[in-house]
Coordinates of C-alpha atoms in Angstrom, one line a residue:
X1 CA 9.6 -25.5 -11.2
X2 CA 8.6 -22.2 -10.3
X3 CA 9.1 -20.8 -6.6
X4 CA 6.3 -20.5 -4.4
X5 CA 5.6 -17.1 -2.8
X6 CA 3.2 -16.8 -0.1
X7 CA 1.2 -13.7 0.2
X8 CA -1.3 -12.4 3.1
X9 CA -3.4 -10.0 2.3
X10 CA -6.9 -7.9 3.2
X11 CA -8.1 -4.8 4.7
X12 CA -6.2 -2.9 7.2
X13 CA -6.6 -3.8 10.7
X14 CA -7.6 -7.1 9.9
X15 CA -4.6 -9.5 11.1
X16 CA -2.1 -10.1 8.3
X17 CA 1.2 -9.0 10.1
X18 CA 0.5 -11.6 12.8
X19 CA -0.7 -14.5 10.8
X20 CA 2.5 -13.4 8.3
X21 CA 4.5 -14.0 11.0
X22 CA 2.9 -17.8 12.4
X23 CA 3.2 -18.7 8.6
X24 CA 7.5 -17.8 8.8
X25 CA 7.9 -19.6 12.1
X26 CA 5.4 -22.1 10.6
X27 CA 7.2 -22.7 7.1
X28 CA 10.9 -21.3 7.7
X29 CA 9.9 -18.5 6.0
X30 CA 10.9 -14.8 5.6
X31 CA 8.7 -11.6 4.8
X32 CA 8.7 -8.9 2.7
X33 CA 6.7 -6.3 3.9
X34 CA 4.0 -5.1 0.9
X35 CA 2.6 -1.8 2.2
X36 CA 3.4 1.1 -0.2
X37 CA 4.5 3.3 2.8
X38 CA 6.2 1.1 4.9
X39 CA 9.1 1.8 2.8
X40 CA 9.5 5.1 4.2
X41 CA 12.2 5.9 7.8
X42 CA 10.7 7.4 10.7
X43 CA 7.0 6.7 9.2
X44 CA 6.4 4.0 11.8
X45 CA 3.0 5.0 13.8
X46 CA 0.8 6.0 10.9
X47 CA 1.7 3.1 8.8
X48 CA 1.0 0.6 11.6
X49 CA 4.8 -0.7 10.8
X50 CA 5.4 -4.0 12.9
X51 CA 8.0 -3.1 15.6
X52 CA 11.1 -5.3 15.9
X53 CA 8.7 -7.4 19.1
X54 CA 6.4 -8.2 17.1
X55 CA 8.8 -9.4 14.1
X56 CA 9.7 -12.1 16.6
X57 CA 13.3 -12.4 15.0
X58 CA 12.2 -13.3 11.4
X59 CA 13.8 -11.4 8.8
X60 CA 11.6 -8.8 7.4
X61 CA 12.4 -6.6 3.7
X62 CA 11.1 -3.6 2.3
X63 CA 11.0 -1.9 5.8
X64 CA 12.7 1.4 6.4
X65 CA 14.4 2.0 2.7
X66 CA 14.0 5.2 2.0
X67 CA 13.6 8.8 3.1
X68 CA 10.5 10.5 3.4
X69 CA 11.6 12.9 1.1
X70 CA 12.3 10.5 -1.5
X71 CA 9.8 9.5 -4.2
X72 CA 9.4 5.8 -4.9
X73 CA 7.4 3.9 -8.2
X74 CA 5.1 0.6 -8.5
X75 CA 7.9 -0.5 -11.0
X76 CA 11.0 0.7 -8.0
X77 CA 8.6 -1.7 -5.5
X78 CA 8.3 -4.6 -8.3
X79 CA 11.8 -4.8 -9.2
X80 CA 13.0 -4.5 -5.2
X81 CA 10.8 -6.6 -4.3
X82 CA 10.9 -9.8 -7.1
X83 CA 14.8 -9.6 -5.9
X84 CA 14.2 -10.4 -2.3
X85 CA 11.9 -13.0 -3.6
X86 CA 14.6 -14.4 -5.3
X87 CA 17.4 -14.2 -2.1
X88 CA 15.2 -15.8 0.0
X89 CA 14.3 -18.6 -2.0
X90 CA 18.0 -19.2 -3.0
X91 CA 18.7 -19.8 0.5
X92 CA 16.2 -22.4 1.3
X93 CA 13.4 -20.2 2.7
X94 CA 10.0 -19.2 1.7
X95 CA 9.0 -16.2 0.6
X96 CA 6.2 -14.2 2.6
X97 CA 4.5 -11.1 1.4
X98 CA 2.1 -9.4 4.0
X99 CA 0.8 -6.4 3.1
X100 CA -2.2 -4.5 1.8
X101 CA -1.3 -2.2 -1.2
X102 CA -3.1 -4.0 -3.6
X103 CA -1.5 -2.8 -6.8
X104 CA 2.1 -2.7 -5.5
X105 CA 2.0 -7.0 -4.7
X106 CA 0.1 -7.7 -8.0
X107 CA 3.0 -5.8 -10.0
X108 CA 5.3 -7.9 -7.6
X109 CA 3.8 -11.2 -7.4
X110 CA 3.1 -11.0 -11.5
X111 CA 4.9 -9.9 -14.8
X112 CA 3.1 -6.4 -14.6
X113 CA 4.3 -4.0 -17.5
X114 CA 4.9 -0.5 -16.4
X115 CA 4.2 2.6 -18.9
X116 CA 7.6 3.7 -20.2
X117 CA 9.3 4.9 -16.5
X118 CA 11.2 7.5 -18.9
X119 CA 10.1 11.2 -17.8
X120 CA 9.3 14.0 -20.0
X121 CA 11.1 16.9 -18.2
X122 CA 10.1 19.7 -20.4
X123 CA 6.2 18.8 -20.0
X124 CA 6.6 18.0 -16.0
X125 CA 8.0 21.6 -15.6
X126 CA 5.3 23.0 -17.8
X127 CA 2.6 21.4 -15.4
X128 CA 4.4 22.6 -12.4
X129 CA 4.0 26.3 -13.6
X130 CA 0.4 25.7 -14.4
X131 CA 0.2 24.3 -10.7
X132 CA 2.2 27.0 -9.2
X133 CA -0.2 30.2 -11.4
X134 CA -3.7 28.2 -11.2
X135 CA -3.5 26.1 -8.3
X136 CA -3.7 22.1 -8.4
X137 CA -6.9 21.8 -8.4
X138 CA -7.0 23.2 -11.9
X139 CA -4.8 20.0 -12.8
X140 CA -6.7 18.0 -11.0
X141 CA -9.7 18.8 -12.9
X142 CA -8.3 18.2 -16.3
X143 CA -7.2 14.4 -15.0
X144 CA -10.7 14.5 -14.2
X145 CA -11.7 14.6 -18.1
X146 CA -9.3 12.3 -19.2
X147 CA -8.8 9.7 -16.7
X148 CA -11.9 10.4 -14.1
X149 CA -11.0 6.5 -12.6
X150 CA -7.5 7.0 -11.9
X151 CA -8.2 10.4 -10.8
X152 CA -10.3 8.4 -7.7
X153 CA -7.2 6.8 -6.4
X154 CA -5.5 9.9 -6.7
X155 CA -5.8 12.9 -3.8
X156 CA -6.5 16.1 -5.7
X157 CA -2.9 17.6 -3.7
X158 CA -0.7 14.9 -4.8
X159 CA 0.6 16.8 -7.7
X160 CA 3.5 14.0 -8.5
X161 CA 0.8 11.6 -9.7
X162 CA -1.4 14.1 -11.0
X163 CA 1.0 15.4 -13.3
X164 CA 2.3 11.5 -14.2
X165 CA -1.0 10.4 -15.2
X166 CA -1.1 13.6 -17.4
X167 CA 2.2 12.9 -19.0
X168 CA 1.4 9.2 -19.9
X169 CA -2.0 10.1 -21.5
X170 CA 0.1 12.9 -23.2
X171 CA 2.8 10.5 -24.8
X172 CA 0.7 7.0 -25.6
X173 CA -3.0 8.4 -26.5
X174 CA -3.7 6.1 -23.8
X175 CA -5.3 6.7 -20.1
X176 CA -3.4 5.1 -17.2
X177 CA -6.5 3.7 -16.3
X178 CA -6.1 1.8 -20.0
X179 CA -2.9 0.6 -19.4
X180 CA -3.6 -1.2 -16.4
X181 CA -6.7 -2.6 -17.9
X182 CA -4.9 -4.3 -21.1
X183 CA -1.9 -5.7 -18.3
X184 CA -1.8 -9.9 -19.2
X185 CA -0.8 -11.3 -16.0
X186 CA 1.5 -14.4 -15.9
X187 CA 3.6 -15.0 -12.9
X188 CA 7.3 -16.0 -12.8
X189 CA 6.5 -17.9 -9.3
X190 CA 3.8 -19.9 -8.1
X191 CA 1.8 -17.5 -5.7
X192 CA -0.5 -18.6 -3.5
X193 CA -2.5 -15.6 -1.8
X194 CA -4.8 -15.9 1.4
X195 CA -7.4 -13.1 2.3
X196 CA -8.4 -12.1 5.4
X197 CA -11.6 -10.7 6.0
X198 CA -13.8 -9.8 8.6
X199 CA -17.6 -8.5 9.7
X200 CA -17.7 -5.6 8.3
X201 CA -19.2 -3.5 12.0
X202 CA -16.2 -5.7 13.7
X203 CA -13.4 -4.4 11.2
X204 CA -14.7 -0.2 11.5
X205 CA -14.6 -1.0 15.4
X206 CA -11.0 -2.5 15.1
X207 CA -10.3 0.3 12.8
X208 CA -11.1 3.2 14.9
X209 CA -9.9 1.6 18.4
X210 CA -6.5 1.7 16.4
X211 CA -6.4 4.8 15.7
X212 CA -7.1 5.9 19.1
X213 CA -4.0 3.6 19.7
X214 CA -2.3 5.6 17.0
X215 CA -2.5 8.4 18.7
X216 CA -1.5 7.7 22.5
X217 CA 1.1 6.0 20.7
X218 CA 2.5 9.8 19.5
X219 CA 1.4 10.0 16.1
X220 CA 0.6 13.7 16.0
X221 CA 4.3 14.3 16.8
X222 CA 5.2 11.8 14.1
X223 CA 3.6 14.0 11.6
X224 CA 4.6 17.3 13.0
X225 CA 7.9 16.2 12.9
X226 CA 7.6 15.5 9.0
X227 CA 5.6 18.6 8.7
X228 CA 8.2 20.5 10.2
X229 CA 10.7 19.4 7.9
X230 CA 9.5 21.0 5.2
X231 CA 7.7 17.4 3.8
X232 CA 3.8 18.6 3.4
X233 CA 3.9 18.6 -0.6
X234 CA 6.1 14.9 -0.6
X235 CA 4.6 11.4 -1.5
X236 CA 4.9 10.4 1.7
X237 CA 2.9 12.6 3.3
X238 CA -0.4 12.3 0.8
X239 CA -0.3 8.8 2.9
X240 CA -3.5 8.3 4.9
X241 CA -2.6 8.3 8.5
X242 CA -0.5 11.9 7.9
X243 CA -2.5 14.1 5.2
X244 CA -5.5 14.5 7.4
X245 CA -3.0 16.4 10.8
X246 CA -1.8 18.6 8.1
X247 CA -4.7 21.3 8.3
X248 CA -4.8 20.4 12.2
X249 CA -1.1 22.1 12.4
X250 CA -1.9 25.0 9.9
X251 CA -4.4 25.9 11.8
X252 CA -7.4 25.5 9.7
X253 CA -9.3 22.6 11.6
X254 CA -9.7 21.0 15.2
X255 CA -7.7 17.9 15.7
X256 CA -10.9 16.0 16.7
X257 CA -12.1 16.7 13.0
X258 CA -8.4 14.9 11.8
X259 CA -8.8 11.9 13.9
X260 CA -12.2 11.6 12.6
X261 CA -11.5 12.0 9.1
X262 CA -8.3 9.4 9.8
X263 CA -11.1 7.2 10.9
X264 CA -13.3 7.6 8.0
X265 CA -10.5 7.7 5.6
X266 CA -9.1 4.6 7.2
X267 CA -12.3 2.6 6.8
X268 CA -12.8 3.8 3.0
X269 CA -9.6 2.6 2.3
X270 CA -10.6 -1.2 4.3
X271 CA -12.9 -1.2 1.4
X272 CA -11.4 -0.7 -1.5
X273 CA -8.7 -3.0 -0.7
X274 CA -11.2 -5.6 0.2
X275 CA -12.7 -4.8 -3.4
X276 CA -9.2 -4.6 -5.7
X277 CA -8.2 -8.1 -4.0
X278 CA -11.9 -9.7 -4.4
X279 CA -11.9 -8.3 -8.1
X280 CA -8.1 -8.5 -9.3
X281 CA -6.1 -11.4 -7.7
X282 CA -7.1 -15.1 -7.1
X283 CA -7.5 -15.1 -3.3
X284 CA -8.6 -17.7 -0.8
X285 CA -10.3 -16.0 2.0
X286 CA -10.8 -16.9 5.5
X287 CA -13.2 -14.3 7.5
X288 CA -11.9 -14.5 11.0
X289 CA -13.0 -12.5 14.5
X290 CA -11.1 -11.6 17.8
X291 CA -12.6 -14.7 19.1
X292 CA -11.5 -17.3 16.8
X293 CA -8.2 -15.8 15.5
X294 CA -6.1 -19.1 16.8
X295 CA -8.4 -21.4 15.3
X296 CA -8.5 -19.9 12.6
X297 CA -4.8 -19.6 11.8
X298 CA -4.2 -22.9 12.8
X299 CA -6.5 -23.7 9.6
X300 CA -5.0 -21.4 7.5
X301 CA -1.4 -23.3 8.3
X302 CA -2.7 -26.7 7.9
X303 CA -4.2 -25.6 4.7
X304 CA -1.1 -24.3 3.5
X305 CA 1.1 -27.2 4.1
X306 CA -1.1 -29.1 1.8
X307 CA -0.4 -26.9 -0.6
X308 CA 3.1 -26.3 -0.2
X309 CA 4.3 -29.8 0.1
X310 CA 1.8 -30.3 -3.3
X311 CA 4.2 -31.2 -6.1

């Protein structure tokens, strides 16, 4: 029989690290945190990153891994990630994945084929020296001809994927937009996902009050601290939460105008979430409120169970 692995998942802001948790207490379960940045040390205000309070002494993965410096792959995530998996079921426990990166738990909950991960040195270094005498923007624009859908999930400055995407169409003939489409999933475990959604005026409200949050919380010196250590070109920092402060502390804009465009850029990303989980994955969603959040987790368990304890 194949393992069942539990996964919570939605727009940001909506509620998955706390019903993640009820479902381990719940289920004797553990969680494995599914957030593409969460990964990263000393990233902890931006990324919303439950504190160790809130993890209410479950045993949480993928948390703190690596250094901002560091870059880190779908595939690195899959194959991390489908280990933990593994560990925590051979003990007895249930897996739990709470997180929001949409991409980054398909590839873990499903036998998701990555593009060769070998790299072309010689043709990265010949797109580095067209960056470095034409700017990235020129790079940007090709991906742009060749790949305009991935180029929308991909911020014009973050030259690492820029150049990837550019190197994969170079070697197969094939867009990474291709690839992804012609992926046949089929899952090593049994997943079952729940969704979390929300009123749409509700979630933006939520969204912007934590921000707000965010920053009495310190997050300006969160990213000035990265900033200042030389990070502003690394993956980490293309995150939103930490690429909008970076013009604030050149100089070039107010910080009002960051924490707006965190806001906007925050709620943007609620919706494409919402739309790659609604679109991609088999999800069963629960729309929940401030109001009814107990209730409605106390459904969610009970619902579970029934499905857990299915044979």
């Amino acid at each position: 029989m194949k393992e069942k692995v539990i996964a919570v998942v939605g727009p940001t802001a909506v509620g998955k690290t706390s019903l993640s948790v009820e479902i381990a207490k719940y289920f004797d379960g553990e969680i494995i945190s599914g957030d593409s940045m969460q990964i990263y040390q000393g990233m902890d205000i931006g990324t919303a990153k439950i504190t160790k309070e809130e993890q209410q002494s479950i045993k949480h993965y993928m948390l703190d891994i690596i250094s901002p410096e560091q870059s880190f792959s779908v595939a690195d995530f899959q194959q991390m990630v489908q280990k933990h998996i593994n560990e925590i079921s051979n003990v007895g426990k249930l897996p739990i994945i709470a997180g929001g990166t949409g991409l980054y738990i398909q590839a873990a909950l499903y036998n998701y084929q990555f593009v060769d991960n070998k790299r072309d040195d010689f043709f990265q270094k010949k797109l580095e020296q067209e960056v470095e005498l034409k700017g990235a923007d020129h790079l940007y624009q090709r991906l742009k001809q060749v790949d305009p859908m991935q180029a929308q999930k991909i911020h014009p400055n973050n030259i690492r994927r820029v150049i990837r995407s550019l190197e994969v169409f170079e070697r197969t003939g094939m867009s990474m937009s291709e690839h992804h489409a012609n992926q046949s999933l089929t899952s090593p475990y049994e997943p079952i996902l729940i969704g979390l959604e929300m009123d749409r005026e509700l979630l933006y409200n939520r969204i912007n009050y934590r921000v707000d949050q965010m920053m009495e919380n310190g997050l300006l010196e969160e990213v000035s601290h990265l900033y200042n250590q030389g990070l502003e070109n690394s993956q980490a920092m293309q995150a939103i939460g930490y690429k909008e402060f970076i013009p604030y502390l050149k100089g070039e804009q107010s910080i009002e105008r960051s924490i707006e465009l965190l806001k906007r850029n925050s709620r943007r990303y609620a919706k494409r979430q919402y739309t790659w989980f609604k679109n991609k994955m088999d999800v069963m969603w629960y729309t929940i409120s401030p109001n009814d959040k107990n209730k409605k987790f106390s459904t969610i368990l009970k619902d579970l169970a029934g499905m857990i304890n299915h044979k």
